[in-house]
Amino acid sequence: MRSSVQGTHLANDSPLSSHGRFGRLSYAAWTLISSLFFIMACLALGFGIYQMSQRQVTPSSQFSLFMFFSIGSLYIFFLYYNFVFIVRRLHDRNQNGWLSLLYLVPLVNIIFMIYLLCAKGNERLNDFGPVRTTCAWERTLGWIYIILVPVGILIGFAAALIIPEYQHYLQ
């Protein structure tokens, strides 16, 4: 579905395809969705593995192999879609998707993620197509993600400082 609004074309395409563009809030929303899916799938898998281990249905070597492949498959699925979202976000900046490989470089990936969340995209048609419409629910989820990331980082830092001090206090 494409329409013309003040000389700009709007696209409404499949968000799971690497073709097309993602604005900042669409990128944040779909990253949140994939992260939540990954966490829920890992929790469900962990619960199922725990239940199987309590019943001792399978020998431990088969059990470990099953767990390894299950979590590995989930992670590959999660990583693939994160790359799709990153490529779409780079397309919105009129940049090549190969820059998404920066996501694999430790420490650079943090700066790269901040860049993807903060850098404004092209407002007009570019080499990768028309601007994609950001739905209202994507805006809402995008802002939730943008708020959750710094709050999570602050909680992590606080826990890293408080827990060792509390353990030292207990001793």
Short mmCIF file of N, CA and C in Angstrom, two decimals:
data_model
loop_
_atom_site.label_atom_id
_atom_site.label_comp_id
_atom_site.label_asym_id
_atom_site.label_seq_id
_atom_site.Cartn_x
_atom_site.Cartn_y
_atom_site.Cartn_z
N MET A 1 0.84 -1.16 0.00
CA MET A 1 0.00 0.00 0.00
C MET A 1 0.90 1.23 0.00
N ARG A 2 0.76 2.07 -1.00
CA ARG A 2 1.56 3.28 -1.09
C ARG A 2 0.65 4.46 -1.33
N SER A 3 0.98 5.54 -0.70
CA SER A 3 0.22 6.76 -0.92
C SER A 3 1.18 7.93 -0.96
N SER A 4 0.71 9.02 -1.52
CA SER A 4 1.55 10.20 -1.62
C SER A 4 1.07 11.26 -0.65
N VAL A 5 1.98 11.71 0.22
CA VAL A 5 1.65 12.75 1.18
C VAL A 5 2.71 13.83 1.04
N GLN A 6 2.34 15.00 0.55
CA GLN A 6 3.24 16.13 0.37
C GLN A 6 4.51 15.74 -0.38
N GLY A 7 4.38 15.02 -1.45
CA GLY A 7 5.54 14.67 -2.26
C GLY A 7 6.35 13.50 -1.74
N THR A 8 5.97 12.92 -0.61
CA THR A 8 6.70 11.77 -0.08
C THR A 8 5.83 10.53 -0.27
N HIS A 9 6.49 9.43 -0.54
CA HIS A 9 5.78 8.17 -0.65
C HIS A 9 5.91 7.42 0.65
N LEU A 10 4.83 6.78 1.08
CA LEU A 10 4.84 5.99 2.30
C LEU A 10 4.70 4.53 1.94
N ALA A 11 5.48 3.68 2.60
CA ALA A 11 5.41 2.24 2.35
C ALA A 11 4.90 1.55 3.60
N ASN A 12 4.17 0.51 3.42
CA ASN A 12 3.72 -0.32 4.52
C ASN A 12 4.01 -1.76 4.13
N ASP A 13 5.22 -2.20 4.40
CA ASP A 13 5.68 -3.52 3.97
C ASP A 13 5.86 -4.46 5.16
N SER A 14 6.29 -5.67 4.87
CA SER A 14 6.49 -6.67 5.92
C SER A 14 7.71 -6.30 6.76
N PRO A 15 7.56 -6.18 8.07
CA PRO A 15 8.69 -5.81 8.92
C PRO A 15 9.71 -6.94 9.08
N LEU A 16 9.38 -8.15 8.69
CA LEU A 16 10.29 -9.28 8.86
C LEU A 16 11.17 -9.51 7.63
N SER A 17 11.06 -8.64 6.65
CA SER A 17 11.88 -8.72 5.44
C SER A 17 13.01 -7.69 5.54
N SER A 18 14.17 -8.02 5.03
CA SER A 18 15.30 -7.08 5.09
C SER A 18 15.19 -5.99 4.03
N HIS A 19 14.21 -6.09 3.16
CA HIS A 19 14.01 -5.06 2.14
C HIS A 19 13.09 -3.99 2.70
N GLY A 20 13.48 -2.76 2.54
CA GLY A 20 12.67 -1.66 3.03
C GLY A 20 13.37 -0.91 4.15
N ARG A 21 12.60 -0.08 4.82
CA ARG A 21 13.18 0.82 5.80
C ARG A 21 12.43 0.75 7.13
N PHE A 22 13.13 1.11 8.20
CA PHE A 22 12.56 1.21 9.54
C PHE A 22 12.93 2.56 10.13
N GLY A 23 11.96 3.31 10.60
CA GLY A 23 12.24 4.51 11.38
C GLY A 23 12.73 4.11 12.76
N ARG A 24 13.12 5.10 13.54
CA ARG A 24 13.68 4.82 14.87
C ARG A 24 12.70 4.06 15.76
N LEU A 25 11.44 4.51 15.80
CA LEU A 25 10.48 3.86 16.70
C LEU A 25 10.07 2.48 16.20
N SER A 26 9.98 2.30 14.89
CA SER A 26 9.69 0.96 14.36
C SER A 26 10.82 0.00 14.70
N TYR A 27 12.06 0.47 14.54
CA TYR A 27 13.22 -0.35 14.88
C TYR A 27 13.19 -0.73 16.36
N ALA A 28 12.94 0.24 17.22
CA ALA A 28 12.91 -0.03 18.66
C ALA A 28 11.78 -0.99 19.01
N ALA A 29 10.61 -0.80 18.40
CA ALA A 29 9.46 -1.66 18.70
C ALA A 29 9.73 -3.10 18.30
N TRP A 30 10.24 -3.32 17.09
CA TRP A 30 10.48 -4.68 16.63
C TRP A 30 11.65 -5.33 17.36
N THR A 31 12.61 -4.54 17.81
CA THR A 31 13.69 -5.08 18.64
C THR A 31 13.13 -5.53 19.98
N LEU A 32 12.22 -4.74 20.55
CA LEU A 32 11.57 -5.13 21.81
C LEU A 32 10.76 -6.41 21.62
N ILE A 33 10.01 -6.49 20.55
CA ILE A 33 9.19 -7.68 20.30
C ILE A 33 10.07 -8.92 20.17
N SER A 34 11.16 -8.82 19.41
CA SER A 34 12.03 -9.99 19.23
C SER A 34 12.72 -10.36 20.54
N SER A 35 13.09 -9.36 21.34
CA SER A 35 13.73 -9.63 22.63
C SER A 35 12.75 -10.32 23.58
N LEU A 36 11.52 -9.83 23.62
CA LEU A 36 10.51 -10.46 24.48
C LEU A 36 10.22 -11.88 24.04
N PHE A 37 10.13 -12.09 22.72
CA PHE A 37 9.91 -13.43 22.20
C PHE A 37 11.05 -14.36 22.62
N PHE A 38 12.29 -13.88 22.48
CA PHE A 38 13.46 -14.68 22.84
C PHE A 38 13.45 -15.02 24.34
N ILE A 39 13.17 -14.04 25.17
CA ILE A 39 13.14 -14.27 26.62
C ILE A 39 12.04 -15.26 26.99
N MET A 40 10.85 -15.08 26.43
CA MET A 40 9.73 -15.98 26.74
C MET A 40 10.02 -17.40 26.24
N ALA A 41 10.60 -17.52 25.05
CA ALA A 41 10.92 -18.85 24.52
C ALA A 41 11.99 -19.52 25.39
N CYS A 42 12.99 -18.77 25.83
CA CYS A 42 14.03 -19.35 26.70
C CYS A 42 13.44 -19.76 28.05
N LEU A 43 12.54 -18.94 28.59
CA LEU A 43 11.90 -19.31 29.86
C LEU A 43 11.04 -20.57 29.70
N ALA A 44 10.27 -20.64 28.62
CA ALA A 44 9.44 -21.82 28.37
C ALA A 44 10.32 -23.06 28.17
N LEU A 45 11.39 -22.89 27.43
CA LEU A 45 12.31 -24.00 27.20
C LEU A 45 12.96 -24.43 28.51
N GLY A 46 13.38 -23.45 29.30
CA GLY A 46 13.98 -23.75 30.59
C GLY A 46 13.02 -24.47 31.52
N PHE A 47 11.76 -24.02 31.52
CA PHE A 47 10.75 -24.69 32.35
C PHE A 47 10.52 -26.11 31.87
N GLY A 48 10.43 -26.29 30.56
CA GLY A 48 10.25 -27.63 30.01
C GLY A 48 11.43 -28.54 30.31
N ILE A 49 12.63 -27.99 30.21
CA ILE A 49 13.83 -28.77 30.52
C ILE A 49 13.86 -29.14 32.00
N TYR A 50 13.47 -28.21 32.83
CA TYR A 50 13.42 -28.49 34.27
C TYR A 50 12.42 -29.62 34.57
N GLN A 51 11.25 -29.55 33.93
CA GLN A 51 10.24 -30.59 34.13
C GLN A 51 10.75 -31.95 33.65
N MET A 52 11.42 -31.96 32.51
CA MET A 52 11.96 -33.22 31.99
C MET A 52 13.04 -33.77 32.91
N SER A 53 13.86 -32.90 33.47
CA SER A 53 14.94 -33.37 34.35
C SER A 53 14.38 -33.92 35.66
N GLN A 54 13.26 -33.38 36.11
CA GLN A 54 12.65 -33.87 37.34
C GLN A 54 12.06 -35.27 37.14
N ARG A 55 11.58 -35.53 35.94
CA ARG A 55 11.00 -36.84 35.63
C ARG A 55 12.06 -37.84 35.19
N GLN A 56 13.24 -37.35 34.87
CA GLN A 56 14.35 -38.16 34.39
C GLN A 56 13.92 -39.05 33.22
N VAL A 57 13.25 -38.41 32.26
CA VAL A 57 12.76 -39.12 31.09
C VAL A 57 13.91 -39.50 30.16
N THR A 58 14.89 -38.63 30.04
CA THR A 58 15.98 -38.87 29.09
C THR A 58 17.30 -38.98 29.84
N PRO A 59 18.25 -39.71 29.28
CA PRO A 59 19.59 -39.74 29.86
C PRO A 59 20.23 -38.35 29.80
N SER A 60 21.17 -38.09 30.68
CA SER A 60 21.73 -36.75 30.81
C SER A 60 22.46 -36.28 29.56
N SER A 61 23.15 -37.16 28.82
CA SER A 61 23.89 -36.72 27.63
C SER A 61 22.92 -36.28 26.52
N GLN A 62 21.84 -37.02 26.32
CA GLN A 62 20.83 -36.62 25.34
C GLN A 62 20.14 -35.35 25.79
N PHE A 63 19.92 -35.24 27.05
CA PHE A 63 19.26 -34.07 27.63
C PHE A 63 20.10 -32.82 27.39
N SER A 64 21.40 -32.89 27.63
CA SER A 64 22.30 -31.75 27.43
C SER A 64 22.38 -31.37 25.96
N LEU A 65 22.41 -32.36 25.08
CA LEU A 65 22.46 -32.10 23.65
C LEU A 65 21.19 -31.42 23.18
N PHE A 66 20.05 -31.89 23.66
CA PHE A 66 18.76 -31.28 23.33
C PHE A 66 18.74 -29.83 23.78
N MET A 67 19.18 -29.57 25.00
CA MET A 67 19.19 -28.22 25.54
C MET A 67 20.11 -27.32 24.71
N PHE A 68 21.29 -27.81 24.37
CA PHE A 68 22.25 -27.04 23.58
C PHE A 68 21.66 -26.64 22.23
N PHE A 69 21.09 -27.60 21.51
CA PHE A 69 20.53 -27.30 20.20
C PHE A 69 19.29 -26.43 20.28
N SER A 70 18.48 -26.59 21.30
CA SER A 70 17.28 -25.77 21.44
C SER A 70 17.63 -24.31 21.69
N ILE A 71 18.49 -24.07 22.64
CA ILE A 71 18.88 -22.69 22.94
C ILE A 71 19.69 -22.10 21.79
N GLY A 72 20.54 -22.90 21.16
CA GLY A 72 21.30 -22.42 20.00
C GLY A 72 20.39 -22.03 18.85
N SER A 73 19.37 -22.83 18.59
CA SER A 73 18.42 -22.52 17.52
C SER A 73 17.67 -21.23 17.82
N LEU A 74 17.24 -21.09 19.05
CA LEU A 74 16.55 -19.86 19.44
C LEU A 74 17.44 -18.64 19.26
N TYR A 75 18.70 -18.77 19.65
CA TYR A 75 19.62 -17.65 19.54
C TYR A 75 19.89 -17.28 18.08
N ILE A 76 20.05 -18.27 17.21
CA ILE A 76 20.27 -18.00 15.79
C ILE A 76 19.05 -17.30 15.19
N PHE A 77 17.86 -17.74 15.55
CA PHE A 77 16.62 -17.11 15.10
C PHE A 77 16.58 -15.65 15.57
N PHE A 78 16.89 -15.42 16.84
CA PHE A 78 16.90 -14.08 17.42
C PHE A 78 17.94 -13.20 16.73
N LEU A 79 19.13 -13.71 16.52
CA LEU A 79 20.21 -12.96 15.89
C LEU A 79 19.87 -12.59 14.45
N TYR A 80 19.27 -13.54 13.73
CA TYR A 80 18.88 -13.29 12.34
C TYR A 80 17.93 -12.10 12.26
N TYR A 81 16.87 -12.13 13.08
CA TYR A 81 15.90 -11.04 13.00
C TYR A 81 16.45 -9.73 13.52
N ASN A 82 17.38 -9.75 14.46
CA ASN A 82 18.03 -8.51 14.86
C ASN A 82 18.81 -7.92 13.70
N PHE A 83 19.48 -8.75 12.92
CA PHE A 83 20.19 -8.26 11.74
C PHE A 83 19.22 -7.71 10.70
N VAL A 84 18.07 -8.35 10.53
CA VAL A 84 17.07 -7.84 9.60
C VAL A 84 16.63 -6.44 10.03
N PHE A 85 16.37 -6.26 11.32
CA PHE A 85 15.93 -4.96 11.81
C PHE A 85 17.03 -3.90 11.68
N ILE A 86 18.27 -4.30 11.94
CA ILE A 86 19.39 -3.37 11.81
C ILE A 86 19.57 -2.94 10.35
N VAL A 87 19.48 -3.90 9.43
CA VAL A 87 19.62 -3.59 8.01
C VAL A 87 18.53 -2.61 7.58
N ARG A 88 17.30 -2.85 8.00
CA ARG A 88 16.20 -1.95 7.65
C ARG A 88 16.42 -0.56 8.23
N ARG A 89 16.95 -0.50 9.44
CA ARG A 89 17.23 0.80 10.05
C ARG A 89 18.33 1.53 9.28
N LEU A 90 19.37 0.80 8.87
CA LEU A 90 20.43 1.41 8.07
C LEU A 90 19.89 1.89 6.72
N HIS A 91 18.97 1.14 6.14
CA HIS A 91 18.35 1.56 4.89
C HIS A 91 17.61 2.89 5.07
N ASP A 92 17.01 3.09 6.23
CA ASP A 92 16.32 4.35 6.49
C ASP A 92 17.30 5.53 6.50
N ARG A 93 18.53 5.25 6.85
CA ARG A 93 19.59 6.27 6.85
C ARG A 93 20.27 6.35 5.49
N ASN A 94 19.79 5.57 4.51
CA ASN A 94 20.35 5.48 3.16
C ASN A 94 21.79 4.94 3.21
N GLN A 95 22.00 3.97 4.11
CA GLN A 95 23.30 3.32 4.25
C GLN A 95 23.17 1.84 3.93
N ASN A 96 24.27 1.26 3.52
CA ASN A 96 24.30 -0.13 3.12
C ASN A 96 24.12 -1.06 4.33
N GLY A 97 23.42 -2.16 4.13
CA GLY A 97 23.18 -3.13 5.19
C GLY A 97 24.41 -3.83 5.71
N TRP A 98 25.50 -3.78 4.94
CA TRP A 98 26.74 -4.43 5.39
C TRP A 98 27.29 -3.78 6.66
N LEU A 99 26.91 -2.56 6.93
CA LEU A 99 27.33 -1.91 8.17
C LEU A 99 26.78 -2.63 9.40
N SER A 100 25.77 -3.47 9.19
CA SER A 100 25.19 -4.22 10.31
C SER A 100 26.21 -5.15 10.96
N LEU A 101 27.30 -5.46 10.26
CA LEU A 101 28.34 -6.32 10.84
C LEU A 101 29.04 -5.66 12.02
N LEU A 102 28.89 -4.34 12.17
CA LEU A 102 29.43 -3.66 13.35
C LEU A 102 28.78 -4.17 14.63
N TYR A 103 27.60 -4.75 14.50
CA TYR A 103 26.89 -5.32 15.64
C TYR A 103 27.68 -6.46 16.28
N LEU A 104 28.57 -7.08 15.52
CA LEU A 104 29.36 -8.21 16.02
C LEU A 104 30.63 -7.80 16.74
N VAL A 105 31.00 -6.52 16.67
CA VAL A 105 32.25 -6.05 17.28
C VAL A 105 31.96 -5.58 18.71
N PRO A 106 32.58 -6.23 19.71
CA PRO A 106 32.33 -5.83 21.10
C PRO A 106 32.67 -4.36 21.34
N LEU A 107 31.91 -3.73 22.19
CA LEU A 107 31.99 -2.32 22.57
C LEU A 107 31.56 -1.39 21.43
N VAL A 108 31.97 -1.67 20.20
CA VAL A 108 31.50 -0.88 19.07
C VAL A 108 30.00 -1.08 18.90
N ASN A 109 29.52 -2.29 19.21
CA ASN A 109 28.11 -2.59 19.06
C ASN A 109 27.22 -1.72 19.96
N ILE A 110 27.72 -1.34 21.11
CA ILE A 110 26.94 -0.48 22.01
C ILE A 110 26.77 0.90 21.38
N ILE A 111 27.87 1.46 20.88
CA ILE A 111 27.82 2.77 20.23
C ILE A 111 26.96 2.69 18.97
N PHE A 112 27.07 1.58 18.25
CA PHE A 112 26.30 1.37 17.03
C PHE A 112 24.79 1.32 17.33
N MET A 113 24.40 0.64 18.41
CA MET A 113 22.99 0.56 18.78
C MET A 113 22.45 1.95 19.17
N ILE A 114 23.25 2.71 19.90
CA ILE A 114 22.84 4.08 20.26
C ILE A 114 22.67 4.92 19.00
N TYR A 115 23.59 4.76 18.06
CA TYR A 115 23.50 5.47 16.79
C TYR A 115 22.20 5.11 16.07
N LEU A 116 21.87 3.83 16.01
CA LEU A 116 20.65 3.41 15.31
C LEU A 116 19.39 3.96 15.97
N LEU A 117 19.41 4.08 17.29
CA LEU A 117 18.24 4.60 17.99
C LEU A 117 18.13 6.12 17.92
N CYS A 118 19.24 6.81 17.72
CA CYS A 118 19.23 8.27 17.78
C CYS A 118 19.28 8.96 16.41
N ALA A 119 19.94 8.36 15.44
CA ALA A 119 20.14 9.02 14.15
C ALA A 119 18.82 9.10 13.38
N LYS A 120 18.56 10.28 12.86
CA LYS A 120 17.34 10.50 12.10
C LYS A 120 17.46 9.91 10.70
N GLY A 121 16.40 9.31 10.22
CA GLY A 121 16.39 8.74 8.88
C GLY A 121 16.05 9.77 7.83
N ASN A 122 16.15 9.37 6.56
CA ASN A 122 15.76 10.26 5.46
C ASN A 122 14.24 10.38 5.44
N GLU A 123 13.77 11.58 5.23
CA GLU A 123 12.33 11.81 5.23
C GLU A 123 11.70 11.61 3.86
N ARG A 124 12.49 11.38 2.88
CA ARG A 124 12.00 11.22 1.52
C ARG A 124 12.46 9.88 0.94
N LEU A 125 12.04 9.64 -0.27
CA LEU A 125 12.45 8.45 -1.01
C LEU A 125 13.97 8.41 -1.10
N ASN A 126 14.57 7.26 -0.81
CA ASN A 126 16.02 7.13 -0.94
C ASN A 126 16.33 5.86 -1.75
N ASP A 127 17.58 5.44 -1.75
CA ASP A 127 18.00 4.28 -2.56
C ASP A 127 17.30 2.99 -2.16
N PHE A 128 16.74 2.95 -0.95
CA PHE A 128 16.15 1.71 -0.44
C PHE A 128 14.63 1.75 -0.38
N GLY A 129 14.04 2.77 -0.98
CA GLY A 129 12.60 2.81 -1.09
C GLY A 129 11.98 3.98 -0.34
N PRO A 130 10.65 3.98 -0.31
CA PRO A 130 9.93 5.07 0.35
C PRO A 130 9.96 4.92 1.87
N VAL A 131 9.60 5.98 2.54
CA VAL A 131 9.50 5.98 4.00
C VAL A 131 8.42 4.98 4.41
N ARG A 132 8.70 4.21 5.45
CA ARG A 132 7.72 3.23 5.96
C ARG A 132 6.87 3.90 7.02
N THR A 133 5.58 3.62 6.97
CA THR A 133 4.65 4.15 7.96
C THR A 133 4.91 3.50 9.31
N THR A 134 5.00 4.31 10.35
CA THR A 134 5.15 3.79 11.71
C THR A 134 3.77 3.76 12.35
N CYS A 135 3.31 2.56 12.68
CA CYS A 135 1.98 2.40 13.28
C CYS A 135 1.97 2.96 14.71
N ALA A 136 0.79 3.23 15.21
CA ALA A 136 0.65 3.78 16.57
C ALA A 136 1.19 2.79 17.60
N TRP A 137 0.92 1.50 17.42
CA TRP A 137 1.41 0.51 18.39
C TRP A 137 2.93 0.39 18.34
N GLU A 138 3.52 0.61 17.14
CA GLU A 138 4.98 0.61 17.05
C GLU A 138 5.57 1.81 17.79
N ARG A 139 4.90 2.95 17.69
CA ARG A 139 5.37 4.12 18.43
C ARG A 139 5.35 3.87 19.93
N THR A 140 4.25 3.28 20.39
CA THR A 140 4.11 3.00 21.83
C THR A 140 5.18 2.03 22.30
N LEU A 141 5.32 0.90 21.60
CA LEU A 141 6.34 -0.08 21.98
C LEU A 141 7.75 0.47 21.83
N GLY A 142 7.96 1.30 20.81
CA GLY A 142 9.27 1.91 20.62
C GLY A 142 9.66 2.79 21.80
N TRP A 143 8.72 3.61 22.27
CA TRP A 143 9.01 4.46 23.43
C TRP A 143 9.21 3.64 24.69
N ILE A 144 8.46 2.56 24.83
CA ILE A 144 8.65 1.67 25.99
C ILE A 144 10.07 1.11 25.96
N TYR A 145 10.53 0.67 24.78
CA TYR A 145 11.88 0.12 24.65
C TYR A 145 12.93 1.19 24.96
N ILE A 146 12.72 2.38 24.42
CA ILE A 146 13.68 3.46 24.63
C ILE A 146 13.77 3.83 26.11
N ILE A 147 12.68 3.71 26.84
CA ILE A 147 12.70 3.99 28.28
C ILE A 147 13.29 2.82 29.05
N LEU A 148 12.97 1.59 28.65
CA LEU A 148 13.45 0.41 29.37
C LEU A 148 14.96 0.21 29.28
N VAL A 149 15.56 0.56 28.17
CA VAL A 149 17.01 0.32 28.01
C VAL A 149 17.82 1.08 29.04
N PRO A 150 17.68 2.40 29.17
CA PRO A 150 18.48 3.10 30.19
C PRO A 150 18.12 2.69 31.61
N VAL A 151 16.83 2.43 31.86
CA VAL A 151 16.42 2.00 33.20
C VAL A 151 17.07 0.65 33.52
N GLY A 152 17.08 -0.26 32.56
CA GLY A 152 17.73 -1.56 32.76
C GLY A 152 19.22 -1.43 33.00
N ILE A 153 19.85 -0.53 32.28
CA ILE A 153 21.29 -0.30 32.47
C ILE A 153 21.55 0.25 33.86
N LEU A 154 20.74 1.21 34.30
CA LEU A 154 20.91 1.78 35.64
C LEU A 154 20.69 0.74 36.73
N ILE A 155 19.68 -0.11 36.55
CA ILE A 155 19.42 -1.18 37.53
C ILE A 155 20.59 -2.16 37.55
N GLY A 156 21.13 -2.48 36.39
CA GLY A 156 22.28 -3.38 36.31
C GLY A 156 23.50 -2.81 37.02
N PHE A 157 23.78 -1.52 36.78
CA PHE A 157 24.91 -0.88 37.46
C PHE A 157 24.69 -0.84 38.97
N ALA A 158 23.46 -0.49 39.37
CA ALA A 158 23.15 -0.43 40.81
C ALA A 158 23.32 -1.81 41.44
N ALA A 159 22.84 -2.84 40.78
CA ALA A 159 22.97 -4.20 41.31
C ALA A 159 24.44 -4.60 41.39
N ALA A 160 25.22 -4.22 40.38
CA ALA A 160 26.65 -4.55 40.38
C ALA A 160 27.38 -3.88 41.54
N LEU A 161 26.91 -2.73 41.96
CA LEU A 161 27.53 -2.03 43.08
C LEU A 161 27.00 -2.47 44.44
N ILE A 162 25.69 -2.71 44.50
CA ILE A 162 25.03 -2.98 45.78
C ILE A 162 25.23 -4.43 46.23
N ILE A 163 25.10 -5.39 45.35
CA ILE A 163 25.17 -6.80 45.74
C ILE A 163 26.50 -7.17 46.38
N PRO A 164 27.65 -6.80 45.80
CA PRO A 164 28.91 -7.13 46.49
C PRO A 164 29.03 -6.47 47.87
N GLU A 165 28.56 -5.23 47.98
CA GLU A 165 28.60 -4.55 49.28
C GLU A 165 27.72 -5.25 50.30
N TYR A 166 26.56 -5.70 49.86
CA TYR A 166 25.64 -6.41 50.75
C TYR A 166 26.24 -7.74 51.18
N GLN A 167 26.87 -8.45 50.27
CA GLN A 167 27.53 -9.71 50.62
C GLN A 167 28.67 -9.48 51.60
N HIS A 168 29.41 -8.40 51.40
CA HIS A 168 30.48 -8.06 52.33
C HIS A 168 29.91 -7.71 53.70
N TYR A 169 28.79 -7.03 53.73
CA TYR A 169 28.11 -6.69 54.98
C TYR A 169 27.67 -7.95 55.72
N LEU A 170 27.14 -8.93 54.99
CA LEU A 170 26.69 -10.17 55.60
C LEU A 170 27.83 -10.96 56.22
N GLN A 171 29.00 -10.87 55.63
CA GLN A 171 30.15 -11.61 56.17
C GLN A 171 30.68 -10.90 57.39
#
